[in-house]
Amino acid sequence: MKSKLEYMSHKTSQGIFVGFLSLFVFIVVTVGVNFFTQGAVLEYLAKFDKNSVAIDTNLKSFSVGMAAPVTSLDPLNFEFQNRLILNNSYEGLVALDSSLQVKQALAVTFGQVDETTWEFRIREGVKFHNGSELSANDVIQSFRSAMEDSSSQLKSILANIDDITAGGGKIQIKTKKPDPTFINKLATVYIYKDFDNGERYGTGPYVLSQEKKPSNTFDGSRVLLERFDDYWGREPSVSEATFVYVQNKDERMKLFKDGKIDVLRNVPYNLLESIKKMDAVIMEQPSLEVTFLGFGFKSTEVFKDPSVVNMIIKSINRDELINAFGSAVHTANQFVSNGVVGYVPGLTSEDIEEEIPANFTLPENTDLTLDFANGQNEIAKRIQSNMKKLGFNITLNQVGGEEFINMLHSGKSDMYLLGWKSEFGDAIDFYKVMAHSREGHLGEFNAGNYSNPEVDELIAESDNTWNPLERVKILQKIMKIILIDNPLGMPILETEIIYAVKKGINFVPRIDGYIYLNELR
């Protein structure tokens, strides 16, 4: 019998990818973005080509202006603004390219032995930033840390791993149950090594500058990366890069205007006219992030009445909520963006058919608290105003950082406002942590204690479905349930990331929003 173990090279994967990411047991699964099949992404990427020119081969430095501070440079951290930098210094067994397609990284080949066993052959000659060579044991230790370390934010992503073993330059990872998106998740696990001097090193094309490496008092305002000369891959064009955080948007703009920043991320829409007067290129890129209003089904009696939920969803005008935020913000129809696997073309919460009874009256207790994170104050105020017209008295509770995460974990919110980014181009992660009943890592951030047995069963079924078309149908069925039949909340808005780019820089925004310095050419 022919072995099921098939290895995929980067060159081969380029030819097979047609809408979904290629996997290795003679099938193609839907872990990519289905709007690729419509040609939308290719068209999206092509529109930037006319604005980009070849990068100056003598360019020694490159700078990025950020609207959010770096809070940690720990490879076990999963916050986006930190990984924006960490992706350049650390690598995984596999990586995602600019189209969210799985490609080789520290594993030169990879594939499946059976439905729950993955095998990876480690690339030879890879060096950590201190010059020591990568070994299979380093890979195992990195995974152990990601799964067990108290500081790790990757535990839930890797909760399905049962065992990891090494031998003959290969790594085998066994999962507790089949997972069609498992290979994508591995791209989030950095391989690193701790050394006796207290330093932590990666294998990426850039190393955190030893002179300016953040200390315990680091304020997140500036990080310097320097090219790693012994990098195993192609030598990057840029020799050093600086990521700069400046809180004040006008100060960030001035740095860009003065030529001290090459790429400015998250340009406020009200500054676009100013940029148009400069010698710069404006680029907009979908963020794959949806902000939604979630309802609390245990902390209050109000939302136990489906008529109340439907009344709110039907009554709040989302266009009015976002009408002052400019072209970079638009209404969201579903809990994931168009293009994410699980999105249902044409479906919107306005499709709820149930009519509100003519004699309907609100429950007596309509005093509720709306929990939300820093930066969402304006949209929270607008929701508060809209719900006041419906007879609700909403108290706003703005919390930040770890406190907000703890609030989500507690499941005690009356209402909550949350932005969710579909990091892997697939809705299953949203379903597992936001829509599944709270059960261990499942429902981990289900702040409203939403529970629907059919949704739970369909989520489990999707994990055991390797046929791509059947899996899409399952994910879309879940979306219809949580959006229409038994809503867990109400999608509000989607955002685009606006970049200002100095002319002459061959920069193309990635779908996932990250900036990989070695992609600059």
Short mmCIF file of C-alpha atoms in Angstrom, two decimals:
data_model
loop_
_atom_site.label_atom_id
_atom_site.label_comp_id
_atom_site.label_asym_id
_atom_site.label_seq_id
_atom_site.Cartn_x
_atom_site.Cartn_y
_atom_site.Cartn_z
CA MET A 1 0.00 0.00 0.00
CA LYS A 2 1.30 3.44 -0.85
CA SER A 3 2.36 5.46 2.17
CA LYS A 4 0.18 8.40 3.06
CA LEU A 5 3.26 10.44 3.86
CA GLU A 6 3.67 13.06 1.16
CA TYR A 7 6.16 15.91 1.35
CA MET A 8 5.44 19.32 -0.05
CA SER A 9 8.18 21.57 -1.36
CA HIS A 10 7.70 25.31 -1.69
CA LYS A 11 7.84 25.08 -5.47
CA THR A 12 5.18 22.38 -5.56
CA SER A 13 2.89 24.24 -3.21
CA GLN A 14 2.94 27.28 -5.49
CA GLY A 15 1.36 25.20 -8.23
CA ILE A 16 -1.28 23.45 -6.13
CA PHE A 17 -2.73 26.46 -4.31
CA VAL A 18 -6.02 27.48 -5.93
CA GLY A 19 -8.13 29.03 -3.24
CA PHE A 20 -7.31 26.81 -0.28
CA LEU A 21 -4.04 25.91 1.34
CA SER A 22 -2.59 22.59 0.21
CA LEU A 23 -2.30 19.72 2.66
CA PHE A 24 -0.65 16.41 2.25
CA VAL A 25 -3.00 13.45 2.23
CA PHE A 26 -4.14 13.75 -1.38
CA ILE A 27 -6.74 16.38 -0.57
CA VAL A 28 -6.97 20.12 -0.36
CA VAL A 29 -8.49 21.64 2.77
CA THR A 30 -9.99 24.99 3.37
CA VAL A 31 -7.44 26.69 5.57
CA GLY A 32 -6.77 29.49 3.12
CA VAL A 33 -8.94 32.38 2.09
CA ASN A 34 -11.83 31.62 -0.24
CA PHE A 35 -11.87 35.04 -1.75
CA PHE A 36 -8.62 34.01 -3.50
CA THR A 37 -10.76 31.80 -5.75
CA GLN A 38 -12.63 34.87 -6.91
CA GLY A 39 -9.39 36.54 -7.98
CA ALA A 40 -9.96 39.29 -5.44
CA VAL A 41 -6.64 38.93 -3.64
CA LEU A 42 -4.59 38.76 -6.83
CA GLU A 43 -6.37 41.86 -8.01
CA TYR A 44 -5.83 43.47 -4.61
CA LEU A 45 -2.09 42.77 -4.66
CA ALA A 46 -1.71 43.85 -8.27
CA LYS A 47 -3.11 47.31 -7.59
CA PHE A 48 -0.02 48.13 -5.53
CA ASP A 49 2.46 47.18 -8.25
CA LYS A 50 1.99 50.37 -10.19
CA ASN A 51 2.84 52.43 -7.12
CA SER A 52 5.98 50.52 -6.19
CA VAL A 53 9.43 50.78 -7.69
CA ALA A 54 12.52 48.72 -7.04
CA ILE A 55 14.04 49.42 -3.68
CA ASP A 56 17.41 51.16 -3.66
CA THR A 57 19.96 48.37 -3.30
CA ASN A 58 22.12 50.77 -1.29
CA LEU A 59 19.37 51.34 1.26
CA LYS A 60 21.04 50.70 4.60
CA SER A 61 18.15 51.36 6.94
CA PHE A 62 14.38 51.16 6.99
CA SER A 63 11.93 52.55 9.52
CA VAL A 64 8.32 51.81 10.43
CA GLY A 65 6.06 54.14 12.39
CA MET A 66 3.52 52.42 14.64
CA ALA A 67 0.36 53.56 16.41
CA ALA A 68 0.65 50.96 19.20
CA PRO A 69 3.55 50.36 21.58
CA VAL A 70 5.57 47.17 21.82
CA THR A 71 4.63 45.55 25.11
CA SER A 72 6.80 42.43 25.00
CA LEU A 73 9.55 40.82 22.93
CA ASP A 74 8.95 37.39 24.43
CA PRO A 75 8.62 34.77 21.63
CA LEU A 76 5.73 33.24 23.58
CA ASN A 77 3.72 36.45 23.26
CA PHE A 78 0.88 36.51 20.71
CA GLU A 79 -0.08 40.20 20.60
CA PHE A 80 -0.05 41.60 17.08
CA GLN A 81 2.05 44.74 17.64
CA ASN A 82 4.75 42.59 19.22
CA ARG A 83 4.73 39.93 16.51
CA LEU A 84 5.03 42.69 13.94
CA ILE A 85 8.66 42.83 15.13
CA LEU A 86 9.20 39.29 16.42
CA ASN A 87 8.39 37.74 13.01
CA ASN A 88 11.66 39.21 11.75
CA SER A 89 13.79 37.71 14.52
CA TYR A 90 12.14 34.33 15.13
CA GLU A 91 10.89 31.59 12.80
CA GLY A 92 8.68 28.51 13.01
CA LEU A 93 8.78 25.11 11.38
CA VAL A 94 6.51 26.57 8.73
CA ALA A 95 5.41 30.08 7.81
CA LEU A 96 2.57 31.79 5.97
CA ASP A 97 3.39 33.76 2.86
CA SER A 98 1.72 37.03 1.86
CA SER A 99 -1.35 35.11 0.62
CA LEU A 100 -1.62 33.11 3.87
CA GLN A 101 -0.28 30.03 2.07
CA VAL A 102 1.75 27.59 4.14
CA LYS A 103 5.41 27.47 3.11
CA GLN A 104 8.68 26.02 4.37
CA ALA A 105 10.66 27.68 7.11
CA LEU A 106 12.85 25.71 9.54
CA ALA A 107 11.27 22.52 8.22
CA VAL A 108 12.54 21.84 4.72
CA THR A 109 9.80 19.22 4.18
CA PHE A 110 6.61 18.46 6.05
CA GLY A 111 3.56 16.27 5.72
CA GLN A 112 1.16 13.84 7.35
CA VAL A 113 1.77 10.23 8.26
CA ASP A 114 -1.87 9.79 9.23
CA GLU A 115 -4.78 11.99 10.34
CA THR A 116 -3.19 12.77 13.70
CA THR A 117 0.54 12.52 12.98
CA TRP A 118 2.62 15.22 11.29
CA GLU A 119 6.25 14.83 10.31
CA PHE A 120 8.84 17.56 9.69
CA ARG A 121 12.42 17.27 8.45
CA ILE A 122 14.57 19.96 10.08
CA ARG A 123 16.61 22.20 7.82
CA GLU A 124 20.37 21.63 8.22
CA GLY A 125 22.91 24.37 8.86
CA VAL A 126 20.52 26.77 10.60
CA LYS A 127 22.14 28.94 13.24
CA PHE A 128 20.78 30.82 16.20
CA HIS A 129 21.79 34.46 16.48
CA ASN A 130 24.68 33.56 18.81
CA GLY A 131 26.15 31.13 16.25
CA SER A 132 25.02 27.80 17.76
CA GLU A 133 23.32 25.31 15.46
CA LEU A 134 19.64 24.44 15.55
CA SER A 135 18.81 20.90 16.68
CA ALA A 136 15.65 18.83 16.85
CA ASN A 137 15.76 19.09 20.65
CA ASP A 138 15.60 22.89 20.36
CA VAL A 139 12.38 22.50 18.38
CA ILE A 140 10.88 20.19 21.00
CA GLN A 141 11.86 22.52 23.84
CA SER A 142 10.29 25.50 22.04
CA PHE A 143 7.02 23.63 21.65
CA ARG A 144 7.09 22.49 25.28
CA SER A 145 7.54 26.10 26.39
CA ALA A 146 4.73 27.30 24.13
CA MET A 147 2.42 24.63 25.56
CA GLU A 148 3.41 24.77 29.23
CA ASP A 149 5.17 28.02 30.17
CA SER A 150 3.09 30.22 32.46
CA SER A 151 3.78 33.27 30.25
CA SER A 152 2.80 31.57 26.99
CA GLN A 153 -0.13 33.02 25.05
CA LEU A 154 -0.07 30.05 22.65
CA LYS A 155 -1.48 27.39 24.95
CA SER A 156 -4.99 27.36 23.51
CA ILE A 157 -3.67 27.30 19.94
CA LEU A 158 -1.60 24.20 20.70
CA ALA A 159 -4.05 22.50 23.07
CA ASN A 160 -4.64 19.69 20.56
CA ILE A 161 -1.00 18.47 20.65
CA ASP A 162 -0.64 15.09 22.34
CA ASP A 163 3.08 14.37 21.95
CA ILE A 164 6.26 15.55 20.20
CA THR A 165 9.22 13.29 19.42
CA ALA A 166 12.49 13.63 17.49
CA GLY A 167 14.78 11.24 15.64
CA GLY A 168 16.97 11.19 12.56
CA GLY A 169 16.64 14.92 11.93
CA LYS A 170 12.85 14.64 11.95
CA ILE A 171 10.16 15.88 14.29
CA GLN A 172 6.86 14.06 14.72
CA ILE A 173 3.90 15.81 16.28
CA LYS A 174 0.86 13.77 17.27
CA THR A 175 -2.47 15.51 17.86
CA LYS A 176 -5.27 14.31 20.11
CA LYS A 177 -7.71 14.49 17.21
CA PRO A 178 -7.64 15.47 13.53
CA ASP A 179 -7.42 19.20 12.82
CA PRO A 180 -7.53 20.47 9.21
CA THR A 181 -6.05 23.85 10.26
CA PHE A 182 -3.26 22.47 12.44
CA ILE A 183 -0.45 23.21 9.98
CA ASN A 184 -1.45 26.90 9.88
CA LYS A 185 -1.34 27.14 13.67
CA LEU A 186 2.24 25.88 13.71
CA ALA A 187 3.31 29.05 11.91
CA THR A 188 2.67 30.91 15.18
CA VAL A 189 5.17 28.83 17.19
CA TYR A 190 8.63 30.39 17.19
CA ILE A 191 11.70 28.18 17.60
CA TYR A 192 14.14 29.75 20.03
CA LYS A 193 16.78 28.88 22.58
CA ASP A 194 17.61 30.15 26.06
CA PHE A 195 21.29 30.36 26.96
CA ASP A 196 23.20 30.46 30.24
CA ASN A 197 23.85 34.20 29.90
CA GLY A 198 20.13 34.83 30.13
CA GLU A 199 19.82 35.70 26.46
CA ARG A 200 17.11 34.26 24.21
CA TYR A 201 17.91 33.82 20.53
CA GLY A 202 15.99 33.05 17.36
CA THR A 203 17.06 32.04 13.85
CA GLY A 204 15.40 34.78 11.79
CA PRO A 205 16.98 37.14 9.25
CA TYR A 206 17.23 39.95 11.82
CA VAL A 207 18.50 40.06 15.38
CA LEU A 208 17.50 42.50 18.08
CA SER A 209 20.38 44.92 18.45
CA GLN A 210 22.45 44.03 21.49
CA GLU A 211 23.19 47.68 22.18
CA LYS A 212 19.56 48.72 22.07
CA LYS A 213 17.82 45.57 23.17
CA PRO A 214 14.86 46.50 25.41
CA SER A 215 15.48 46.31 29.14
CA ASN A 216 12.99 45.75 31.93
CA THR A 217 12.22 49.48 31.80
CA PHE A 218 11.62 49.48 28.03
CA ASP A 219 8.70 51.74 27.15
CA GLY A 220 7.91 50.13 23.79
CA SER A 221 8.78 53.24 21.80
CA ARG A 222 11.72 52.03 19.73
CA VAL A 223 13.15 48.67 18.64
CA LEU A 224 16.21 48.26 16.43
CA LEU A 225 16.79 45.16 14.29
CA GLU A 226 20.06 44.34 12.54
CA ARG A 227 20.60 41.93 9.67
CA PHE A 228 21.88 38.51 10.74
CA ASP A 229 24.84 37.72 8.47
CA ASP A 230 24.73 33.95 9.08
CA TYR A 231 21.05 33.63 8.16
CA TRP A 232 20.34 30.37 6.32
CA GLY A 233 18.10 32.01 3.70
CA ARG A 234 18.45 34.75 1.13
CA GLU A 235 20.25 37.82 2.41
CA PRO A 236 17.80 40.68 3.05
CA SER A 237 18.32 43.96 1.19
CA VAL A 238 17.94 46.15 4.27
CA SER A 239 20.79 46.02 6.77
CA GLU A 240 18.95 47.49 9.74
CA ALA A 241 15.42 48.52 10.62
CA THR A 242 13.77 50.56 13.33
CA PHE A 243 10.21 50.18 14.58
CA VAL A 244 9.13 53.43 16.22
CA TYR A 245 6.04 54.02 18.36
CA VAL A 246 4.87 57.60 18.81
CA GLN A 247 1.58 58.02 20.63
CA ASN A 248 0.63 61.40 19.17
CA LYS A 249 -0.60 61.02 15.59
CA ASP A 250 0.57 64.51 14.58
CA GLU A 251 4.08 63.73 15.83
CA ARG A 252 4.07 60.48 13.84
CA MET A 253 2.99 62.41 10.79
CA LYS A 254 5.79 64.93 11.26
CA LEU A 255 8.38 62.16 11.45
CA PHE A 256 7.05 60.77 8.18
CA LYS A 257 6.98 64.19 6.54
CA ASP A 258 10.56 64.84 7.66
CA GLY A 259 11.70 61.56 6.08
CA LYS A 260 12.50 59.84 9.37
CA ILE A 261 9.88 57.13 8.80
CA ASP A 262 9.64 55.11 5.56
CA VAL A 263 6.32 53.35 6.22
CA LEU A 264 3.63 54.71 8.51
CA ARG A 265 1.05 52.16 9.71
CA ASN A 266 -2.51 52.92 10.83
CA VAL A 267 -2.71 56.38 9.31
CA PRO A 268 -5.78 58.17 10.76
CA TYR A 269 -8.32 58.80 8.01
CA ASN A 270 -8.48 62.51 8.86
CA LEU A 271 -4.80 62.89 7.94
CA LEU A 272 -5.10 61.37 4.48
CA GLU A 273 -5.43 64.73 2.75
CA SER A 274 -2.18 65.86 4.35
CA ILE A 275 -0.37 62.76 3.07
CA LYS A 276 -1.71 63.26 -0.44
CA LYS A 277 0.19 66.55 -0.54
CA MET A 278 3.45 64.77 0.23
CA ASP A 279 5.66 62.72 -2.05
CA ALA A 280 4.15 59.47 -0.77
CA VAL A 281 1.92 56.55 -1.70
CA ILE A 282 -1.25 55.70 0.24
CA MET A 283 -2.15 52.01 0.50
CA GLU A 284 -5.24 50.48 2.11
CA GLN A 285 -5.39 46.86 3.17
CA PRO A 286 -8.25 44.86 4.74
CA SER A 287 -7.39 44.04 8.33
CA LEU A 288 -9.44 40.81 8.53
CA GLU A 289 -10.70 42.17 11.85
CA VAL A 290 -14.38 42.43 12.75
CA THR A 291 -15.60 44.35 15.78
CA PHE A 292 -18.84 42.98 17.19
CA LEU A 293 -21.24 43.52 20.07
CA GLY A 294 -21.65 40.39 22.21
CA PHE A 295 -24.56 39.66 24.55
CA GLY A 296 -24.34 38.17 28.05
CA PHE A 297 -26.62 35.15 28.38
CA LYS A 298 -25.92 34.28 32.02
CA SER A 299 -25.03 37.54 33.73
CA THR A 300 -28.43 39.07 32.93
CA GLU A 301 -31.95 37.81 32.29
CA VAL A 302 -32.46 40.32 29.47
CA PHE A 303 -30.87 38.35 26.64
CA LYS A 304 -32.55 35.07 27.55
CA ASP A 305 -35.53 36.41 25.62
CA PRO A 306 -34.77 35.95 21.88
CA SER A 307 -37.14 38.82 21.06
CA VAL A 308 -34.89 41.24 22.97
CA VAL A 309 -31.82 40.09 21.06
CA ASN A 310 -33.57 40.32 17.71
CA MET A 311 -35.06 43.71 18.56
CA ILE A 312 -31.62 45.16 19.31
CA ILE A 313 -30.05 43.71 16.18
CA LYS A 314 -32.89 44.96 13.98
CA SER A 315 -33.10 48.37 15.59
CA ILE A 316 -29.47 49.49 15.71
CA ASN A 317 -28.38 51.14 12.48
CA ARG A 318 -24.75 50.14 11.97
CA ASP A 319 -24.22 52.69 9.22
CA GLU A 320 -25.08 55.43 11.71
CA LEU A 321 -22.70 53.95 14.27
CA ILE A 322 -19.71 54.32 11.94
CA ASN A 323 -20.66 57.33 9.80
CA ALA A 324 -17.97 59.57 11.32
CA PHE A 325 -15.05 57.17 11.03
CA GLY A 326 -14.16 57.69 7.37
CA SER A 327 -13.53 55.36 4.43
CA ALA A 328 -11.22 53.04 6.37
CA VAL A 329 -14.19 51.72 8.38
CA HIS A 330 -17.25 49.95 6.94
CA THR A 331 -20.10 47.91 8.31
CA ALA A 332 -19.55 44.23 9.02
CA ASN A 333 -22.15 41.70 7.91
CA GLN A 334 -20.74 38.65 9.71
CA PHE A 335 -18.34 37.73 12.51
CA VAL A 336 -15.51 37.15 10.02
CA SER A 337 -14.48 39.13 6.95
CA ASN A 338 -15.41 38.38 3.38
CA GLY A 339 -12.64 36.07 2.22
CA VAL A 340 -12.30 34.11 5.44
CA VAL A 341 -13.35 30.46 5.15
CA GLY A 342 -16.78 30.25 6.79
CA TYR A 343 -18.06 33.56 5.43
CA VAL A 344 -21.44 33.19 3.70
CA PRO A 345 -21.82 35.45 0.65
CA GLY A 346 -24.93 37.62 0.87
CA LEU A 347 -25.80 36.75 4.48
CA THR A 348 -26.39 39.58 6.96
CA SER A 349 -28.00 39.94 10.37
CA GLU A 350 -30.72 41.94 8.63
CA ASP A 351 -31.94 38.56 7.32
CA ILE A 352 -33.41 37.70 10.73
CA GLU A 353 -37.01 36.81 9.88
CA GLU A 354 -38.60 36.71 13.32
CA GLU A 355 -40.92 39.67 13.79
CA ILE A 356 -41.05 41.48 17.12
CA PRO A 357 -44.53 40.96 18.69
CA ALA A 358 -46.75 44.04 18.50
CA ASN A 359 -47.31 43.99 22.26
CA PHE A 360 -43.63 43.42 23.06
CA THR A 361 -42.26 45.22 26.11
CA LEU A 362 -38.74 45.24 27.52
CA PRO A 363 -37.99 43.37 30.74
CA GLU A 364 -37.99 45.48 33.88
CA ASN A 365 -34.22 45.50 34.44
CA THR A 366 -32.61 47.23 31.47
CA ASP A 367 -29.58 48.59 33.38
CA LEU A 368 -26.61 46.91 31.71
CA THR A 369 -22.82 47.31 31.57
CA LEU A 370 -20.92 47.34 28.29
CA ASP A 371 -17.30 46.13 28.65
CA PHE A 372 -14.77 47.20 26.04
CA ALA A 373 -11.03 47.64 25.55
CA ASN A 374 -8.99 50.81 25.28
CA GLY A 375 -9.37 52.43 21.86
CA GLN A 376 -13.04 51.51 21.39
CA ASN A 377 -14.47 54.33 23.46
CA GLU A 378 -16.10 56.21 20.57
CA ILE A 379 -17.98 53.25 19.12
CA ALA A 380 -19.02 52.21 22.67
CA LYS A 381 -20.55 55.67 23.23
CA ARG A 382 -22.51 55.38 19.99
CA ILE A 383 -23.86 51.97 20.97
CA GLN A 384 -24.81 53.40 24.37
CA SER A 385 -26.71 56.24 22.67
CA ASN A 386 -28.50 53.91 20.25
CA MET A 387 -29.59 51.53 23.00
CA LYS A 388 -30.83 54.40 25.13
CA LYS A 389 -33.37 55.11 22.38
CA LEU A 390 -34.55 51.50 22.77
CA GLY A 391 -35.05 51.93 26.52
CA PHE A 392 -31.74 50.56 27.85
CA ASN A 393 -29.54 52.29 30.40
CA ILE A 394 -25.96 51.33 29.47
CA THR A 395 -22.97 51.94 31.74
CA LEU A 396 -19.65 51.98 29.87
CA ASN A 397 -16.76 50.03 31.38
CA GLN A 398 -13.47 50.64 29.61
CA VAL A 399 -10.69 48.26 30.63
CA GLY A 400 -7.24 47.68 29.22
CA GLY A 401 -4.58 45.06 28.70
CA GLU A 402 -4.60 42.05 30.97
CA GLU A 403 -7.74 43.26 32.74
CA PHE A 404 -9.73 43.04 29.51
CA ILE A 405 -8.43 39.51 28.83
CA ASN A 406 -9.42 38.48 32.34
CA MET A 407 -12.85 39.99 31.83
CA LEU A 408 -13.36 37.87 28.70
CA HIS A 409 -12.22 34.77 30.58
CA SER A 410 -14.64 35.43 33.43
CA GLY A 411 -17.75 35.16 31.27
CA LYS A 412 -19.55 37.72 33.43
CA SER A 413 -20.23 40.46 30.89
CA ASP A 414 -23.72 41.88 30.38
CA MET A 415 -22.50 43.08 26.99
CA TYR A 416 -19.04 43.34 25.49
CA LEU A 417 -17.37 44.93 22.49
CA LEU A 418 -14.57 42.94 20.87
CA GLY A 419 -12.47 43.07 17.73
CA TRP A 420 -11.59 39.63 16.34
CA LYS A 421 -8.94 39.10 13.66
CA SER A 422 -9.10 35.87 11.65
CA GLU A 423 -5.37 35.30 11.84
CA PHE A 424 -5.40 32.07 9.81
CA GLY A 425 -8.04 32.99 7.23
CA ASP A 426 -10.46 30.48 8.75
CA ALA A 427 -13.53 30.97 10.96
CA ILE A 428 -12.98 27.86 13.08
CA ASP A 429 -10.83 29.65 15.67
CA PHE A 430 -13.53 32.27 16.25
CA TYR A 431 -16.10 29.51 16.63
CA LYS A 432 -13.99 27.51 19.08
CA VAL A 433 -13.10 30.34 21.45
CA MET A 434 -16.10 32.67 21.07
CA ALA A 435 -19.12 30.55 20.06
CA HIS A 436 -18.48 27.16 21.69
CA SER A 437 -19.92 26.49 25.15
CA ARG A 438 -17.34 27.15 27.85
CA GLU A 439 -15.46 23.87 28.25
CA GLY A 440 -11.72 23.99 28.96
CA HIS A 441 -9.95 25.81 26.12
CA LEU A 442 -13.17 25.69 24.10
CA GLY A 443 -15.17 28.85 24.68
CA GLU A 444 -12.11 30.38 26.32
CA PHE A 445 -13.12 33.95 25.40
CA ASN A 446 -16.86 33.34 25.29
CA ALA A 447 -17.48 36.41 27.45
CA GLY A 448 -21.27 36.19 27.11
CA ASN A 449 -21.59 32.48 28.01
CA TYR A 450 -23.26 31.76 24.67
CA SER A 451 -24.24 28.11 24.38
CA ASN A 452 -25.86 26.19 21.54
CA PRO A 453 -25.50 22.36 21.44
CA GLU A 454 -25.88 22.28 17.65
CA VAL A 455 -23.02 24.76 17.24
CA ASP A 456 -20.83 22.66 19.55
CA GLU A 457 -21.57 19.53 17.53
CA LEU A 458 -20.86 21.25 14.22
CA ILE A 459 -17.53 22.58 15.51
CA ALA A 460 -16.52 19.03 16.47
CA GLU A 461 -17.71 17.77 13.09
CA SER A 462 -15.60 20.35 11.24
CA ASP A 463 -12.45 19.01 12.95
CA ASN A 464 -13.17 15.55 11.56
CA THR A 465 -14.07 16.69 8.05
CA TRP A 466 -11.20 16.73 5.56
CA ASN A 467 -13.28 17.17 2.42
CA PRO A 468 -12.88 20.91 1.67
CA LEU A 469 -16.34 21.50 0.26
CA GLU A 470 -18.07 19.66 3.08
CA ARG A 471 -16.04 21.55 5.66
CA VAL A 472 -16.97 24.90 4.12
CA LYS A 473 -20.65 23.94 4.34
CA ILE A 474 -20.27 23.13 8.05
CA LEU A 475 -18.51 26.41 8.84
CA GLN A 476 -21.11 28.38 6.89
CA LYS A 477 -23.93 26.57 8.70
CA ILE A 478 -22.41 27.63 12.03
CA MET A 479 -22.25 31.23 10.81
CA LYS A 480 -25.94 31.21 9.92
CA ILE A 481 -26.85 29.89 13.37
CA ILE A 482 -24.82 32.39 15.42
CA LEU A 483 -25.80 35.29 13.14
CA ILE A 484 -29.46 34.59 12.33
CA ASP A 485 -31.07 31.61 14.06
CA ASN A 486 -29.61 32.05 17.55
CA PRO A 487 -27.41 35.18 17.51
CA LEU A 488 -24.50 35.42 19.93
CA GLY A 489 -24.19 39.10 19.14
CA MET A 490 -24.14 41.66 16.37
CA PRO A 491 -21.28 42.38 13.93
CA ILE A 492 -20.63 46.13 13.85
CA LEU A 493 -17.66 47.18 11.76
CA GLU A 494 -14.59 46.16 9.81
CA THR A 495 -11.49 48.27 9.42
CA GLU A 496 -8.79 48.70 6.85
CA ILE A 497 -5.19 49.45 7.66
CA ILE A 498 -3.98 52.57 5.91
CA TYR A 499 -0.29 52.86 5.12
CA ALA A 500 1.66 55.91 4.01
CA VAL A 501 4.74 54.74 2.10
CA LYS A 502 7.69 56.82 0.97
CA LYS A 503 8.02 56.68 -2.82
CA GLY A 504 10.81 54.40 -3.95
CA ILE A 505 10.07 51.74 -1.35
CA ASN A 506 8.88 48.46 -2.87
CA PHE A 507 6.40 47.75 -0.12
CA VAL A 508 3.24 45.66 -0.58
CA PRO A 509 0.91 45.25 2.44
CA ARG A 510 0.30 41.68 3.47
CA ILE A 511 -3.17 40.27 4.06
CA ASP A 512 -2.27 39.48 7.67
CA GLY A 513 -0.93 43.00 8.30
CA TYR A 514 2.58 41.91 9.26
CA ILE A 515 5.77 43.48 7.91
CA TYR A 516 8.54 41.07 6.94
CA LEU A 517 11.73 43.01 6.28
CA ASN A 518 13.23 40.30 4.08
CA GLU A 519 10.30 40.72 1.67
CA LEU A 520 11.49 44.24 0.82
CA ARG A 521 13.30 44.29 -2.50
#
